[in-house]
Every structure is written in C-alpha cells, then in structure tokens.
Amino acid sequence: MLKVFGRVKSRAFRVVWLLEELEIPYDLTEIAPRSEEAKKVYKNGKIPFVLDDDVLISDSVAILTYLSDKHKSFTEEAGSIERAKQDSITFRILDEFEALIWVAAKHSYVFSDEKKVPDIINVLKWEFANNQEKFITEFPLRKNVCGEKFLIPDILLGHCLVWAESMNFSICEELIEYSNRLKERPAYQKAYALR
Ligand SMILES: N[C@@H](CCC(=O)N[C@@H](CS)C(=O)NCC(=O)O)C(=O)O
C-alpha cells in the first residue's frame, strides 16, 4: 500500500486530497518536517514524501503528477497540448502564489526570530493581490482552473488558497467562490477531516 509521510496540515494535504479523489487506500504517517523520523526515510527531511513499493518520491507536485499519471485520472495525458497547458498553469500557481506564501510562512513561523524580516509580509501580500488579478484575467474561473475538468492544478491552487487564507492574505471574490466550490468536494472534506 502507498505510504504517505507528512503533516496533513502542511503540503501533505495535497497528496491526501488527491488520494481521496482517486479512492486509493493509503497509509498515512504524520511526521514533522526535518524530524529524525522523517530523515530516517528521506534524509532531506522535507515533507511530504511517499513510498510506493518502497521507492521514495518527494515533492508534493511531483507526487500529484506521478499518481495522476499512474491512475490516468485528474490529469491530461502526458505529451498532449492540453497537458502542456495544464503544466503551465501548475507552474504559474507555484511561481505566483505558492512561492509568496512560502516566503511569508518562513518569515512568520518557520524561521527563528533573528532571521525574520517582518516587513516583507506586506510586500508579499501586495504582490499576491496583483498576481490574483492577472491570473483570473488569464484563466477565468467559470468552473475549474483548467476549464471544465477538475485536475491536479485545482488541488494545488485550492491548497494555496486555504494556506493564504490562514495567513490573512486577502483573496479576491472570484477565487473565494472557486475555493468554496472546491471545499464542497467530498474528497476535500475527507482530507480536511484528517488535519
Ligand atoms: N516543494 C516541496 C516543498 C516541501 C517543503 O518545503 N515542505 C515543508 C513543510 S510544508 C518542509 O518540509 N519544510 C522544512 C524545510 O524546509 O526544511 C513540496 O511541494 O513538497
């Protein structure tokens, strides 16, 4: 059975959410980032990571991509134009949303006090707001982020929005409505209940 390592309150949420969507059984080990327990399996210590037949796969987006390709669900086919467009959206979300929230997280609760630059948070919030405007103009969120189909970039963006919300980043109306639609999904709710 696939083994998932990480805290469901962290980026591991993305992996657990996809597994619930796929209805695949998995074994979850709640471990903290950089803990000795984590480093025993993955010496880098970053979470999440999974073991599939004892083979280690790290990095949440690599795991989502691997699982969705393997099960041919919630992704466009590798090598197709649709997949290229899907991947472009994935990288936009990573560059324009996740990167900002992650730096904000480091300067809020990850770094030790002497390394924190608290003023950076307002700059990141400002940039996050600008990026939302550009993003929704380019990708109108009538249904899902890639169009009609619910795909792995929806899991990534949905998680980034929940994370941003928890850090008091302001989120525009269109993205709030989109996020609320995602939160109605039974698989999202099952994953959220594990947090
Ligand atoms: N790009 C990686 C980032 C993983 C990551 O940085 N995870 C955090 C917890 S959510 C962590 O392990 N931090 C500890 C560290 O940076 O050493 C992913 O998406 O899985």
PDB file of C-alpha atoms and ligand atoms in Angstrom:
ATOM      1  CA  MET A   1       0.000   0.000   0.000  1.00  0.00           C
ATOM      2  CA  LEU A   2       1.207   3.526  -0.768  1.00  0.00           C
ATOM      3  CA  LYS A   3       2.794   5.118   2.301  1.00  0.00           C
ATOM      4  CA  VAL A   4       2.375   8.866   2.768  1.00  0.00           C
ATOM      5  CA  PHE A   5       4.573  10.830   5.167  1.00  0.00           C
ATOM      6  CA  GLY A   6       3.965  14.381   6.360  1.00  0.00           C
ATOM      7  CA  ARG A   7       1.538  16.544   8.243  1.00  0.00           C
ATOM      8  CA  VAL A   8      -1.909  16.821   6.736  1.00  0.00           C
ATOM      9  CA  LYS A   9      -1.824  20.445   7.939  1.00  0.00           C
ATOM     10  CA  SER A  10       1.062  21.058   5.540  1.00  0.00           C
ATOM     11  CA  ARG A  11       1.597  20.410   1.820  1.00  0.00           C
ATOM     12  CA  ALA A  12       0.852  16.727   2.525  1.00  0.00           C
ATOM     13  CA  PHE A  13      -2.798  17.846   2.375  1.00  0.00           C
ATOM     14  CA  ARG A  14      -2.462  17.963  -1.428  1.00  0.00           C
ATOM     15  CA  VAL A  15      -1.394  14.330  -1.611  1.00  0.00           C
ATOM     16  CA  VAL A  16      -4.077  13.109   0.781  1.00  0.00           C
ATOM     17  CA  TRP A  17      -6.747  15.100  -1.085  1.00  0.00           C
ATOM     18  CA  LEU A  18      -5.736  13.525  -4.418  1.00  0.00           C
ATOM     19  CA  LEU A  19      -5.693  10.033  -2.891  1.00  0.00           C
ATOM     20  CA  GLU A  20      -9.210  10.617  -1.572  1.00  0.00           C
ATOM     21  CA  GLU A  21     -10.296  11.779  -5.051  1.00  0.00           C
ATOM     22  CA  LEU A  22      -8.730   8.642  -6.551  1.00  0.00           C
ATOM     23  CA  GLU A  23     -10.304   6.464  -3.835  1.00  0.00           C
ATOM     24  CA  ILE A  24      -6.996   4.654  -3.366  1.00  0.00           C
ATOM     25  CA  PRO A  25      -6.138   3.214   0.067  1.00  0.00           C
ATOM     26  CA  TYR A  26      -3.015   4.660   1.675  1.00  0.00           C
ATOM     27  CA  ASP A  27      -1.142   4.503   4.914  1.00  0.00           C
ATOM     28  CA  LEU A  28      -0.528   7.924   6.460  1.00  0.00           C
ATOM     29  CA  THR A  29       2.317   8.636   8.896  1.00  0.00           C
ATOM     30  CA  GLU A  30       2.003  12.072  10.497  1.00  0.00           C
ATOM     31  CA  ILE A  31       5.549  13.354  10.870  1.00  0.00           C
ATOM     32  CA  ALA A  32       7.059  16.781  11.309  1.00  0.00           C
ATOM     33  CA  PRO A  33       9.371  18.359   8.726  1.00  0.00           C
ATOM     34  CA  ARG A  34      13.090  17.827   9.488  1.00  0.00           C
ATOM     35  CA  SER A  35      12.245  15.374  12.274  1.00  0.00           C
ATOM     36  CA  GLU A  36      14.558  12.432  12.881  1.00  0.00           C
ATOM     37  CA  GLU A  37      11.685  10.150  11.888  1.00  0.00           C
ATOM     38  CA  ALA A  38      11.357  11.955   8.540  1.00  0.00           C
ATOM     39  CA  LYS A  39      15.114  11.974   7.916  1.00  0.00           C
ATOM     40  CA  LYS A  40      15.295   8.236   8.550  1.00  0.00           C
ATOM     41  CA  VAL A  41      13.220   7.664   5.419  1.00  0.00           C
ATOM     42  CA  TYR A  42      14.147  10.783   3.392  1.00  0.00           C
ATOM     43  CA  LYS A  43      17.375  12.336   4.507  1.00  0.00           C
ATOM     44  CA  ASN A  44      16.435  15.818   3.214  1.00  0.00           C
ATOM     45  CA  GLY A  45      13.679  15.837   5.859  1.00  0.00           C
ATOM     46  CA  LYS A  46      11.216  17.879   3.787  1.00  0.00           C
ATOM     47  CA  ILE A  47       7.616  16.726   3.760  1.00  0.00           C
ATOM     48  CA  PRO A  48       5.553  15.411   2.077  1.00  0.00           C
ATOM     49  CA  PHE A  49       7.070  12.302   0.556  1.00  0.00           C
ATOM     50  CA  VAL A  50       5.673   8.893  -0.303  1.00  0.00           C
ATOM     51  CA  LEU A  51       6.945   5.355  -0.601  1.00  0.00           C
ATOM     52  CA  ASP A  52       5.453   3.392  -3.458  1.00  0.00           C
ATOM     53  CA  ASP A  53       6.716  -0.197  -3.335  1.00  0.00           C
ATOM     54  CA  ASP A  54       9.479   1.167  -1.105  1.00  0.00           C
ATOM     55  CA  VAL A  55      10.574   3.665  -3.774  1.00  0.00           C
ATOM     56  CA  LEU A  56      10.772   7.210  -2.441  1.00  0.00           C
ATOM     57  CA  ILE A  57       9.073  10.073  -4.265  1.00  0.00           C
ATOM     58  CA  SER A  58       9.419  13.561  -2.805  1.00  0.00           C
ATOM     59  CA  ASP A  59       7.858  16.953  -3.557  1.00  0.00           C
ATOM     60  CA  SER A  60       4.102  17.412  -3.470  1.00  0.00           C
ATOM     61  CA  VAL A  61       3.675  18.370  -7.136  1.00  0.00           C
ATOM     62  CA  ALA A  62       5.884  15.507  -8.331  1.00  0.00           C
ATOM     63  CA  ILE A  63       3.770  13.145  -6.202  1.00  0.00           C
ATOM     64  CA  LEU A  64       0.489  14.558  -7.568  1.00  0.00           C
ATOM     65  CA  THR A  65       1.814  14.250 -11.116  1.00  0.00           C
ATOM     66  CA  TYR A  66       3.050  10.709 -10.599  1.00  0.00           C
ATOM     67  CA  LEU A  67      -0.191   9.485  -9.010  1.00  0.00           C
ATOM     68  CA  SER A  68      -2.484  11.164 -11.524  1.00  0.00           C
ATOM     69  CA  ASP A  69      -0.410   9.852 -14.467  1.00  0.00           C
ATOM     70  CA  LYS A  70      -0.278   6.375 -12.962  1.00  0.00           C
ATOM     71  CA  HIS A  71      -4.025   6.225 -12.433  1.00  0.00           C
ATOM     72  CA  LYS A  72      -4.876   8.261 -15.570  1.00  0.00           C
ATOM     73  CA  SER A  73      -7.161  10.497 -13.581  1.00  0.00           C
ATOM     74  CA  PHE A  74      -7.314  14.205 -12.777  1.00  0.00           C
ATOM     75  CA  THR A  75      -4.678  14.991 -15.408  1.00  0.00           C
ATOM     76  CA  GLU A  76      -4.398  15.466 -19.158  1.00  0.00           C
ATOM     77  CA  GLU A  77      -2.294  12.921 -20.997  1.00  0.00           C
ATOM     78  CA  ALA A  78       1.482  13.461 -20.882  1.00  0.00           C
ATOM     79  CA  GLY A  79       2.749  14.771 -24.223  1.00  0.00           C
ATOM     80  CA  SER A  80      -0.575  16.362 -25.221  1.00  0.00           C
ATOM     81  CA  ILE A  81      -1.097  20.079 -25.819  1.00  0.00           C
ATOM     82  CA  GLU A  82      -3.739  20.004 -23.085  1.00  0.00           C
ATOM     83  CA  ARG A  83      -1.106  18.654 -20.679  1.00  0.00           C
ATOM     84  CA  ALA A  84       1.325  21.390 -21.682  1.00  0.00           C
ATOM     85  CA  LYS A  85      -1.357  23.965 -20.837  1.00  0.00           C
ATOM     86  CA  GLN A  86      -2.143  22.200 -17.563  1.00  0.00           C
ATOM     87  CA  ASP A  87       1.565  22.218 -16.624  1.00  0.00           C
ATOM     88  CA  SER A  88       1.859  25.921 -17.484  1.00  0.00           C
ATOM     89  CA  ILE A  89      -0.949  26.597 -15.019  1.00  0.00           C
ATOM     90  CA  THR A  90       0.754  24.419 -12.389  1.00  0.00           C
ATOM     91  CA  PHE A  91       3.973  26.438 -12.678  1.00  0.00           C
ATOM     92  CA  ARG A  92       2.079  29.744 -12.627  1.00  0.00           C
ATOM     93  CA  ILE A  93       0.448  28.702  -9.354  1.00  0.00           C
ATOM     94  CA  LEU A  94       3.837  27.706  -7.932  1.00  0.00           C
ATOM     95  CA  ASP A  95       5.550  30.927  -9.058  1.00  0.00           C
ATOM     96  CA  GLU A  96       2.832  33.436  -8.360  1.00  0.00           C
ATOM     97  CA  PHE A  97       1.029  32.045  -5.325  1.00  0.00           C
ATOM     98  CA  GLU A  98       2.866  29.276  -3.514  1.00  0.00           C
ATOM     99  CA  ALA A  99       6.311  30.965  -3.653  1.00  0.00           C
ATOM    100  CA  LEU A 100       4.909  34.090  -1.985  1.00  0.00           C
ATOM    101  CA  ILE A 101       3.001  32.239   0.725  1.00  0.00           C
ATOM    102  CA  TRP A 102       6.033  30.069   1.467  1.00  0.00           C
ATOM    103  CA  VAL A 103       8.307  33.090   1.946  1.00  0.00           C
ATOM    104  CA  ALA A 104       5.612  34.664   4.151  1.00  0.00           C
ATOM    105  CA  ALA A 105       5.393  31.435   6.161  1.00  0.00           C
ATOM    106  CA  LYS A 106       9.170  31.393   6.649  1.00  0.00           C
ATOM    107  CA  HIS A 107       9.094  34.950   7.966  1.00  0.00           C
ATOM    108  CA  SER A 108       6.065  34.217  10.195  1.00  0.00           C
ATOM    109  CA  TYR A 109       6.530  30.792  11.789  1.00  0.00           C
ATOM    110  CA  VAL A 110       9.373  28.857  10.188  1.00  0.00           C
ATOM    111  CA  PHE A 111      12.500  30.955  10.755  1.00  0.00           C
ATOM    112  CA  SER A 112      13.895  31.807  14.141  1.00  0.00           C
ATOM    113  CA  ASP A 113      13.216  35.384  15.292  1.00  0.00           C
ATOM    114  CA  GLU A 114      16.647  36.773  14.402  1.00  0.00           C
ATOM    115  CA  LYS A 115      16.242  35.664  10.767  1.00  0.00           C
ATOM    116  CA  LYS A 116      12.727  37.073  10.307  1.00  0.00           C
ATOM    117  CA  VAL A 117      12.096  40.271   8.311  1.00  0.00           C
ATOM    118  CA  PRO A 118       8.507  41.051   9.331  1.00  0.00           C
ATOM    119  CA  ASP A 119       8.163  43.966   6.842  1.00  0.00           C
ATOM    120  CA  ILE A 120       8.423  41.548   3.961  1.00  0.00           C
ATOM    121  CA  ILE A 121       4.922  40.178   4.682  1.00  0.00           C
ATOM    122  CA  ASN A 122       3.153  43.324   3.425  1.00  0.00           C
ATOM    123  CA  VAL A 123       5.166  43.307   0.205  1.00  0.00           C
ATOM    124  CA  LEU A 124       4.262  39.656  -0.343  1.00  0.00           C
ATOM    125  CA  LYS A 125       0.571  40.390   0.313  1.00  0.00           C
ATOM    126  CA  TRP A 126       0.693  43.240  -2.206  1.00  0.00           C
ATOM    127  CA  GLU A 127       2.310  41.020  -4.837  1.00  0.00           C
ATOM    128  CA  PHE A 128      -0.167  38.207  -4.118  1.00  0.00           C
ATOM    129  CA  ALA A 129      -3.079  40.605  -4.740  1.00  0.00           C
ATOM    130  CA  ASN A 130      -1.568  41.799  -8.060  1.00  0.00           C
ATOM    131  CA  ASN A 131      -0.932  38.236  -9.179  1.00  0.00           C
ATOM    132  CA  GLN A 132      -4.543  37.257  -8.497  1.00  0.00           C
ATOM    133  CA  GLU A 133      -5.798  39.978 -10.822  1.00  0.00           C
ATOM    134  CA  LYS A 134      -3.515  38.855 -13.653  1.00  0.00           C
ATOM    135  CA  PHE A 135      -4.325  35.209 -13.024  1.00  0.00           C
ATOM    136  CA  ILE A 136      -8.107  35.468 -13.112  1.00  0.00           C
ATOM    137  CA  THR A 137      -7.968  37.631 -16.231  1.00  0.00           C
ATOM    138  CA  GLU A 138      -5.947  34.952 -17.982  1.00  0.00           C
ATOM    139  CA  PHE A 139      -7.760  31.942 -16.520  1.00  0.00           C
ATOM    140  CA  PRO A 140     -11.413  32.884 -15.871  1.00  0.00           C
ATOM    141  CA  LEU A 141     -12.588  30.545 -13.124  1.00  0.00           C
ATOM    142  CA  ARG A 142     -16.011  29.684 -14.512  1.00  0.00           C
ATOM    143  CA  LYS A 143     -15.628  26.145 -13.262  1.00  0.00           C
ATOM    144  CA  ASN A 144     -12.134  24.751 -12.666  1.00  0.00           C
ATOM    145  CA  VAL A 145      -8.738  26.332 -13.235  1.00  0.00           C
ATOM    146  CA  CYS A 146      -8.011  24.463 -16.498  1.00  0.00           C
ATOM    147  CA  GLY A 147     -11.625  24.728 -17.739  1.00  0.00           C
ATOM    148  CA  GLU A 148     -14.371  22.134 -17.346  1.00  0.00           C
ATOM    149  CA  LYS A 149     -12.285  19.339 -15.815  1.00  0.00           C
ATOM    150  CA  PHE A 150     -11.154  19.129 -12.205  1.00  0.00           C
ATOM    151  CA  LEU A 151      -7.393  18.421 -12.483  1.00  0.00           C
ATOM    152  CA  ILE A 152      -4.358  18.405 -10.187  1.00  0.00           C
ATOM    153  CA  PRO A 153      -3.720  22.173 -10.567  1.00  0.00           C
ATOM    154  CA  ASP A 154      -7.087  22.609  -8.801  1.00  0.00           C
ATOM    155  CA  ILE A 155      -5.691  20.698  -5.827  1.00  0.00           C
ATOM    156  CA  LEU A 156      -2.567  22.842  -5.839  1.00  0.00           C
ATOM    157  CA  LEU A 157      -4.428  26.143  -6.156  1.00  0.00           C
ATOM    158  CA  GLY A 158      -7.136  25.064  -3.689  1.00  0.00           C
ATOM    159  CA  HIS A 159      -4.478  24.247  -1.099  1.00  0.00           C
ATOM    160  CA  CYS A 160      -2.592  27.512  -1.730  1.00  0.00           C
ATOM    161  CA  LEU A 161      -5.799  29.492  -1.177  1.00  0.00           C
ATOM    162  CA  VAL A 162      -6.566  27.737   2.108  1.00  0.00           C
ATOM    163  CA  TRP A 163      -2.968  28.360   3.192  1.00  0.00           C
ATOM    164  CA  ALA A 164      -3.101  32.025   2.118  1.00  0.00           C
ATOM    165  CA  GLU A 165      -6.408  32.461   3.975  1.00  0.00           C
ATOM    166  CA  SER A 166      -4.864  31.026   7.148  1.00  0.00           C
ATOM    167  CA  MET A 167      -2.107  33.659   6.852  1.00  0.00           C
ATOM    168  CA  ASN A 168      -4.567  36.544   6.402  1.00  0.00           C
ATOM    169  CA  PHE A 169      -3.725  37.207   2.770  1.00  0.00           C
ATOM    170  CA  SER A 170      -6.643  38.909   1.041  1.00  0.00           C
ATOM    171  CA  ILE A 171      -8.285  36.810  -1.635  1.00  0.00           C
ATOM    172  CA  CYS A 172     -10.461  38.214  -4.435  1.00  0.00           C
ATOM    173  CA  GLU A 173     -14.145  37.342  -4.801  1.00  0.00           C
ATOM    174  CA  GLU A 174     -13.644  35.068  -7.839  1.00  0.00           C
ATOM    175  CA  LEU A 175     -11.025  32.988  -6.047  1.00  0.00           C
ATOM    176  CA  ILE A 176     -13.118  32.808  -2.863  1.00  0.00           C
ATOM    177  CA  GLU A 177     -16.071  31.459  -4.858  1.00  0.00           C
ATOM    178  CA  TYR A 178     -13.793  28.980  -6.618  1.00  0.00           C
ATOM    179  CA  SER A 179     -12.268  27.873  -3.319  1.00  0.00           C
ATOM    180  CA  ASN A 180     -15.729  27.426  -1.790  1.00  0.00           C
ATOM    181  CA  ARG A 181     -16.715  25.171  -4.719  1.00  0.00           C
ATOM    182  CA  LEU A 182     -13.624  23.032  -4.127  1.00  0.00           C
ATOM    183  CA  LYS A 183     -14.409  22.784  -0.421  1.00  0.00           C
ATOM    184  CA  GLU A 184     -17.740  21.122  -1.306  1.00  0.00           C
ATOM    185  CA  ARG A 185     -15.956  18.131  -2.841  1.00  0.00           C
ATOM    186  CA  PRO A 186     -16.357  15.021  -0.643  1.00  0.00           C
ATOM    187  CA  ALA A 187     -12.652  14.122  -1.125  1.00  0.00           C
ATOM    188  CA  TYR A 188     -11.576  17.583   0.057  1.00  0.00           C
ATOM    189  CA  GLN A 189     -13.763  17.172   3.138  1.00  0.00           C
ATOM    190  CA  LYS A 190     -12.359  13.724   3.917  1.00  0.00           C
ATOM    191  CA  ALA A 191      -8.794  15.021   3.632  1.00  0.00           C
ATOM    192  CA  TYR A 192      -9.614  18.115   5.697  1.00  0.00           C
ATOM    193  CA  ALA A 193     -11.081  15.949   8.466  1.00  0.00           C
ATOM    194  CA  LEU A 194      -7.625  14.355   8.864  1.00  0.00           C
ATOM    195  CA  ARG A 195      -5.946  17.697   9.683  1.00  0.00           C
TER     196      ARG A 195
HETATM  197  N1  LIG B   1       8.417  21.836  -2.961  1.00  0.00           N
HETATM  198  C1  LIG B   1       8.232  20.963  -1.828  1.00  0.00           C
HETATM  199  C2  LIG B   1       8.391  21.770  -0.558  1.00  0.00           C
HETATM  200  C3  LIG B   1       8.350  20.897   0.655  1.00  0.00           C
HETATM  201  C4  LIG B   1       8.540  21.713   1.915  1.00  0.00           C
HETATM  202  O1  LIG B   1       9.299  22.690   1.954  1.00  0.00           O
HETATM  203  N2  LIG B   1       7.811  21.299   2.954  1.00  0.00           N
HETATM  204  C5  LIG B   1       7.921  21.968   4.214  1.00  0.00           C
HETATM  205  C6  LIG B   1       6.708  21.669   5.080  1.00  0.00           C
HETATM  206  S1  LIG B   1       5.190  22.088   4.268  1.00  0.00           S
HETATM  207  C7  LIG B   1       9.163  21.444   4.895  1.00  0.00           C
HETATM  208  O2  LIG B   1       9.381  20.252   4.906  1.00  0.00           O
HETATM  209  N3  LIG B   1       9.963  22.344   5.460  1.00  0.00           N
HETATM  210  C8  LIG B   1      11.168  22.004   6.131  1.00  0.00           C
HETATM  211  C9  LIG B   1      12.368  22.552   5.413  1.00  0.00           C
HETATM  212  O3  LIG B   1      12.218  23.486   4.589  1.00  0.00           O
HETATM  213  O4  LIG B   1      13.475  22.065   5.683  1.00  0.00           O
HETATM  214  C10 LIG B   1       6.839  20.304  -1.909  1.00  0.00           C
HETATM  215  O5  LIG B   1       5.940  20.877  -2.549  1.00  0.00           O
HETATM  216  O6  LIG B   1       6.662  19.202  -1.362  1.00  0.00           O
END
